[in-house]
Coordinates of C-alpha atoms in Angstrom, one line a residue:
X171 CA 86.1 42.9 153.7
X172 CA 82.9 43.2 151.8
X173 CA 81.4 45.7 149.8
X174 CA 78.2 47.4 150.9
X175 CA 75.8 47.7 148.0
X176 CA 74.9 51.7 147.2
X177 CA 72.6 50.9 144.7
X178 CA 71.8 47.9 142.0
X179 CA 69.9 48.2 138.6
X180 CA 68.4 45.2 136.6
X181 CA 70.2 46.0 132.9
X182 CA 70.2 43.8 129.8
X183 CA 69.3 40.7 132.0
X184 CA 72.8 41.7 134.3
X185 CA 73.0 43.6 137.1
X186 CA 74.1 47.0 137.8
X187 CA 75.7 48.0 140.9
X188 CA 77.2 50.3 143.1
X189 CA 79.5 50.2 146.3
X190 CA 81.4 51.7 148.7
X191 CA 84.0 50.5 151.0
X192 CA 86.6 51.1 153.3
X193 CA 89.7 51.8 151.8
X194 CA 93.6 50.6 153.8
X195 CA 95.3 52.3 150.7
X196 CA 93.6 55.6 150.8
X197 CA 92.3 55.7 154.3
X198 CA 89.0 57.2 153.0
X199 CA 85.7 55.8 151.8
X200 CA 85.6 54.4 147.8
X201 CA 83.0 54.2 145.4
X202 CA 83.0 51.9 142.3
X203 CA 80.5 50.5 140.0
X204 CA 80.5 46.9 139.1
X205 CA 78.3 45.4 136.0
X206 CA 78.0 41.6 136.7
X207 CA 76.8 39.9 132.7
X208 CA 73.9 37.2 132.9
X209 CA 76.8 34.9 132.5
X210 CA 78.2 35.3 135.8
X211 CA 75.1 33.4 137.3
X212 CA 76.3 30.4 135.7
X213 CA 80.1 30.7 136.8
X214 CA 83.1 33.2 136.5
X215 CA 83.4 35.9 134.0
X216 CA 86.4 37.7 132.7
X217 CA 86.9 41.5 134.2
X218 CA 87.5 44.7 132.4
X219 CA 88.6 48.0 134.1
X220 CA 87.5 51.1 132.7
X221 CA 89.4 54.3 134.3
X222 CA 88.1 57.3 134.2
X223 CA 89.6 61.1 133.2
X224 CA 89.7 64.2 134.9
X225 CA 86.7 65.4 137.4
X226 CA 85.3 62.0 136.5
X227 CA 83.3 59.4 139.7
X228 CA 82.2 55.9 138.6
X229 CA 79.1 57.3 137.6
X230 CA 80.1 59.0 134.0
X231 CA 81.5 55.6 132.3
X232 CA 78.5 53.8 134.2
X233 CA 75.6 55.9 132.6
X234 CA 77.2 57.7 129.6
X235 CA 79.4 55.0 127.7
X236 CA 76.6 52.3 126.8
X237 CA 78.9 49.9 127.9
X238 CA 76.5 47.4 129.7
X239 CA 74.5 46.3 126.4
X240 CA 77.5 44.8 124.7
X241 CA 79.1 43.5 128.1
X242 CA 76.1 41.4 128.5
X243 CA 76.3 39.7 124.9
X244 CA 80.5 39.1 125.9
X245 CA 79.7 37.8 129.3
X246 CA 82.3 40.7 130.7
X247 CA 82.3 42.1 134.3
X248 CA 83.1 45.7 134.1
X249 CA 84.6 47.2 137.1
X250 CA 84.6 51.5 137.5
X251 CA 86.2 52.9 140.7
X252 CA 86.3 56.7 141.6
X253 CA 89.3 58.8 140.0
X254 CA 90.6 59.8 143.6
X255 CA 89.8 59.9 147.3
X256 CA 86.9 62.2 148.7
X257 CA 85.8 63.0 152.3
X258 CA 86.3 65.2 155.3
X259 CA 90.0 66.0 155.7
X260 CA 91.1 65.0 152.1
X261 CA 93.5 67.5 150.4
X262 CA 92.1 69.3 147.2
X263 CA 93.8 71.8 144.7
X264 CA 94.2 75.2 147.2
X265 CA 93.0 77.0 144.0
X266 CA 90.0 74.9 143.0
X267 CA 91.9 73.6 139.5
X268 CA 89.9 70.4 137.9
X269 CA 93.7 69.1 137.1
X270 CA 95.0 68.5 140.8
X271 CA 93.3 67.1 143.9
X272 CA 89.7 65.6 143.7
X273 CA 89.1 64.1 141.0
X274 CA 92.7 64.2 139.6
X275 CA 94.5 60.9 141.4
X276 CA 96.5 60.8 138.1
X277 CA 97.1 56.9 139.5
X278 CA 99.7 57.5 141.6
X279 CA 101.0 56.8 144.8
X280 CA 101.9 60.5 146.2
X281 CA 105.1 61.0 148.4
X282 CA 104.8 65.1 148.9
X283 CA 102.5 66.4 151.9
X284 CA 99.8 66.6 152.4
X285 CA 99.1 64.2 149.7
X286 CA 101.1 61.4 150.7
X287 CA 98.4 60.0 153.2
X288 CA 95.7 59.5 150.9
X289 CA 96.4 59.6 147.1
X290 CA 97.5 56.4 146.7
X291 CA 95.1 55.8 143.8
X292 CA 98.2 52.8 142.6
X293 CA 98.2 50.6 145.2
X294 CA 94.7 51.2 145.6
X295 CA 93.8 50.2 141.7
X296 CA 96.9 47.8 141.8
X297 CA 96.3 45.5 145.0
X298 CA 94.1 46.5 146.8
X299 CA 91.1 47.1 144.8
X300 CA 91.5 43.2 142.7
X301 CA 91.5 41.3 145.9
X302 CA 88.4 42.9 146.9
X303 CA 86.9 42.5 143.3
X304 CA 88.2 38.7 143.8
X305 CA 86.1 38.0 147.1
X306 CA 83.3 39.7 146.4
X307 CA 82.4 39.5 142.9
X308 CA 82.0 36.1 140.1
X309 CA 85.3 37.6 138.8
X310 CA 87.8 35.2 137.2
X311 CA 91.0 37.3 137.9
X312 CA 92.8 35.0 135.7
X313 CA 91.4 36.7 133.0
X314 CA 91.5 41.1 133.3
X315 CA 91.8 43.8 131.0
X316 CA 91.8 47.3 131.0
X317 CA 91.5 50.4 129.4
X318 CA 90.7 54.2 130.1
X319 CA 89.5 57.4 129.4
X320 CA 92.1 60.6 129.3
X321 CA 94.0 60.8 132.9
X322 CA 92.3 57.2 133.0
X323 CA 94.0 56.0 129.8
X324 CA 97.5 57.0 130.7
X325 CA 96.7 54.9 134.3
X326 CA 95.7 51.7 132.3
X327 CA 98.3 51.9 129.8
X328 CA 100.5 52.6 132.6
X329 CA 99.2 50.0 135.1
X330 CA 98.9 47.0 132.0
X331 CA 102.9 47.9 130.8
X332 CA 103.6 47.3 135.2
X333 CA 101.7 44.5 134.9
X334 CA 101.8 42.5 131.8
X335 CA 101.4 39.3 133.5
X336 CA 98.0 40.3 134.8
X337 CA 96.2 41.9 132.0
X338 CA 95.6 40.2 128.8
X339 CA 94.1 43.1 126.8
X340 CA 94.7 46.5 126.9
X341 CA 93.4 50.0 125.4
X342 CA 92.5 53.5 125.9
X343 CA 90.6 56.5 124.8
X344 CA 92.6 59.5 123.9
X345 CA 94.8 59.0 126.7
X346 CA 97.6 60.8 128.3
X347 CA 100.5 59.4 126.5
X348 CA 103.5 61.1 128.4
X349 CA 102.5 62.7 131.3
X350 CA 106.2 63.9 131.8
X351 CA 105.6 65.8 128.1
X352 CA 102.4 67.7 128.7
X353 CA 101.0 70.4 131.0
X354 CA 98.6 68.2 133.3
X355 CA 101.3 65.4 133.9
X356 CA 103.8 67.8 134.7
X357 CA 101.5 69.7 137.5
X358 CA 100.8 66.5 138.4
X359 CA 103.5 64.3 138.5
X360 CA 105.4 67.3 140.5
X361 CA 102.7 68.2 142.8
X362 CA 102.7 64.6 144.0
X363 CA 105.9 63.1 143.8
X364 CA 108.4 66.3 143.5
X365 CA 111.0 67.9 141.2
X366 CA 113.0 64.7 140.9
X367 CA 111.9 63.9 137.1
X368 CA 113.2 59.9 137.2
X369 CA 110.4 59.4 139.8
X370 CA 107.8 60.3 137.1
X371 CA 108.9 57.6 134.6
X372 CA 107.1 54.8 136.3
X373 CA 103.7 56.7 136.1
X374 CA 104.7 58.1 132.3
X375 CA 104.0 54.9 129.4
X376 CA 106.2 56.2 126.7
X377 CA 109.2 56.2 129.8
X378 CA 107.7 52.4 130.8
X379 CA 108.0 51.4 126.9
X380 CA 112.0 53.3 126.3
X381 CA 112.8 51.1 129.9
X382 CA 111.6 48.2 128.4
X383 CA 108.3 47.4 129.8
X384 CA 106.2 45.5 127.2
X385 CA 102.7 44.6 126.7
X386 CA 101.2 42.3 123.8
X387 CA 99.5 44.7 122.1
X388 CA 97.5 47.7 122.5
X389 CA 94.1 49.9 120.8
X390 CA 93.6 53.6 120.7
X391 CA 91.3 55.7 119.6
X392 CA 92.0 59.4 119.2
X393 CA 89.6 62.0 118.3
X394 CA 91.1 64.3 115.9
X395 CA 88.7 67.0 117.1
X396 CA 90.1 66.3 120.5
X397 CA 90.8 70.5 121.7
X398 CA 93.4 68.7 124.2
X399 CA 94.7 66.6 121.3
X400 CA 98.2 68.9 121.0
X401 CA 98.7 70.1 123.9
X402 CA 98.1 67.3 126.2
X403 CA 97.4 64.3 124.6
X404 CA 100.1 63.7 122.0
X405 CA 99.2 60.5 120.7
X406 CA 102.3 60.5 118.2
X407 CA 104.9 60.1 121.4
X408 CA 103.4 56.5 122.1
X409 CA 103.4 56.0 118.4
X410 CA 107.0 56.0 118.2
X411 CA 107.5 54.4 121.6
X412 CA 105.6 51.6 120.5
X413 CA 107.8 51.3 117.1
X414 CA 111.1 51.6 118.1
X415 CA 109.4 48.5 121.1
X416 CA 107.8 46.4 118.5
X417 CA 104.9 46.9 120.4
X418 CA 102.0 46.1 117.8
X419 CA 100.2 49.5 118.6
X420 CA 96.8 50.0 116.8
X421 CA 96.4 53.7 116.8
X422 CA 92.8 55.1 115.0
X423 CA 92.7 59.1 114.5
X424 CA 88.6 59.4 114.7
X425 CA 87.9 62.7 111.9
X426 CA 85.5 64.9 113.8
X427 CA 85.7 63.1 117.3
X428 CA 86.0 65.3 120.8
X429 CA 87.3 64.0 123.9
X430 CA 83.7 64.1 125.3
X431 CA 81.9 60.7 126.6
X432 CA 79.9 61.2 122.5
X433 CA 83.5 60.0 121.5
X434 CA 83.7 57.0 123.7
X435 CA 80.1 56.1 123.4
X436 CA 80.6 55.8 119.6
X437 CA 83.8 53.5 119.7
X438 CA 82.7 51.4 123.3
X439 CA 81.8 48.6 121.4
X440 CA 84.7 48.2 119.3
X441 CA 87.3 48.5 122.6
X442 CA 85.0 46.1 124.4
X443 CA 85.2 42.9 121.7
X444 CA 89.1 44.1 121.3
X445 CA 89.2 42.5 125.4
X446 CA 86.8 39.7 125.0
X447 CA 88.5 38.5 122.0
X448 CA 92.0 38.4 123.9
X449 CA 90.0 37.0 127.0
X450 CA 88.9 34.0 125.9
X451 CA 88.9 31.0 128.0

């Protein structure tokens, strides 16, 4: 299957695109945005995913993180999908909440009605989504990382400790440490997969870490202006995963940071040649 191109922007001598497919997993159209580095005209280049938080598309990492600029100096393809489903007949929060429905997939695979059918953000960002990165793009799949933003930072630090032998690098943005421990993951993780709580732990990193999931190493970045910081966040729960693991865990509290795209704009760079220094040939 191939993707149709939405749109596609000339940026620091790459190319910025757009597209939308047909998606088995979710039964629903997808967007993701896809920058392709000069480098890629000459052969394959290493992938980084970037996933995004709450009430986020592919379009807020793709115009608001300054990502592409450094990308093109590491020779990185940088691959954004959508947070969740959308279209006619998709399921949303009955009350309108940000935290649940569109825009919340949360990265699981639902098993309660009605969102079984088509929040199967997972297997979508797990299988399905790679292969079609893999035929359509200059990707060298031998060669992935990826990191996240919020909701999209407990996904990739839940996705990388699922797969370590896939993904190289690893690292996040004030993510989501243990869904199972905060307000959001619990409304989540219940609304989609039910009261049984040892469901959640393969969707919860600090659970994936205590049942002995491993990854090489990992880089956060936590701003300690962050209003959600407390409540949500909890940064200190994958601190002490990581140490009683042994999991080298590189873990910077950024004075006066939010959790706004300002936050990730300022430490892009730095995340960015963290992967391309762990996905060299």
């Amino acid at each position: 299957m191939s993707f149709e191109t939405v749109s596609q922007s000339r940026c620091f001598n790459g190319t910025q695109f757009v597209y939308r497919h047909a998606s088995h997993e979710t039964g629903t159209p997808m967007r993701l945005a896809a920058y392709v580095p000069p480098q890629a005209e000459h052969g394959k280049a290493p992938v980084v995913w970037f996933l995004s938080g709450l009430t986020c598309t592919e379009e807020n990492f793709t115009v608001k993180a300054g990502a592409q600029r450094v990308a093109a100096e590491l020779g990185l393809i940088l691959i954004a999908p959508d947070t969740s489903p959308r279209g006619e007949g998709v399921p949303d929060d009955p009350e309108g909440a940000y935290d649940f429905g569109l825009g919340a997939g949360f990265y699981v695979d639902a098993i309660q009605e009605p969102w079984a059918k088509n929040y199967r953000m997972r297997s979508y960002i797990e299988r399905e989504l790679p292969a079609l990165v893999a035929e359509n793009l200059p990707a060298d799949m031998g060669r992935q990382g990826i990191m996240g933003h919020s909701m999209g930072g407990h996904g990739a630090l839940t996705i990388a400790l699922r797969n370590p032998d896939r993904f190289r690098a690893v690292s996040a943005f004030a993510p989501i440490a243990s869904p199972m421990n905060c307000p959001w993951g619990d409304k989540a993780l219940s609304g989609y997969l039910g009261p049984d709580c040892s469901t959640w732990r393969e969707y919860d990193a600090c659970a994936l870490i205590e049942d002995g999931a491993r990854v090489r190493d990992l880089l956060v970045d936590q701003g300690a202006a962050d209003s959600f910081l407390e409540t949500q966040l909890k940064p200190e729960l994958l601190e002490q995963a990581c140490v009683r693991a042994g999991i080298p865990l590189t873990l910077r509290r950024q004075h006066g940071y939010d959790h706004s795209y300002f936050f990730i704009g300022s430490f892009i760079e730095d995340h960015l040649r963290w992967h391309a220094e762990r996905l060299k040939a």
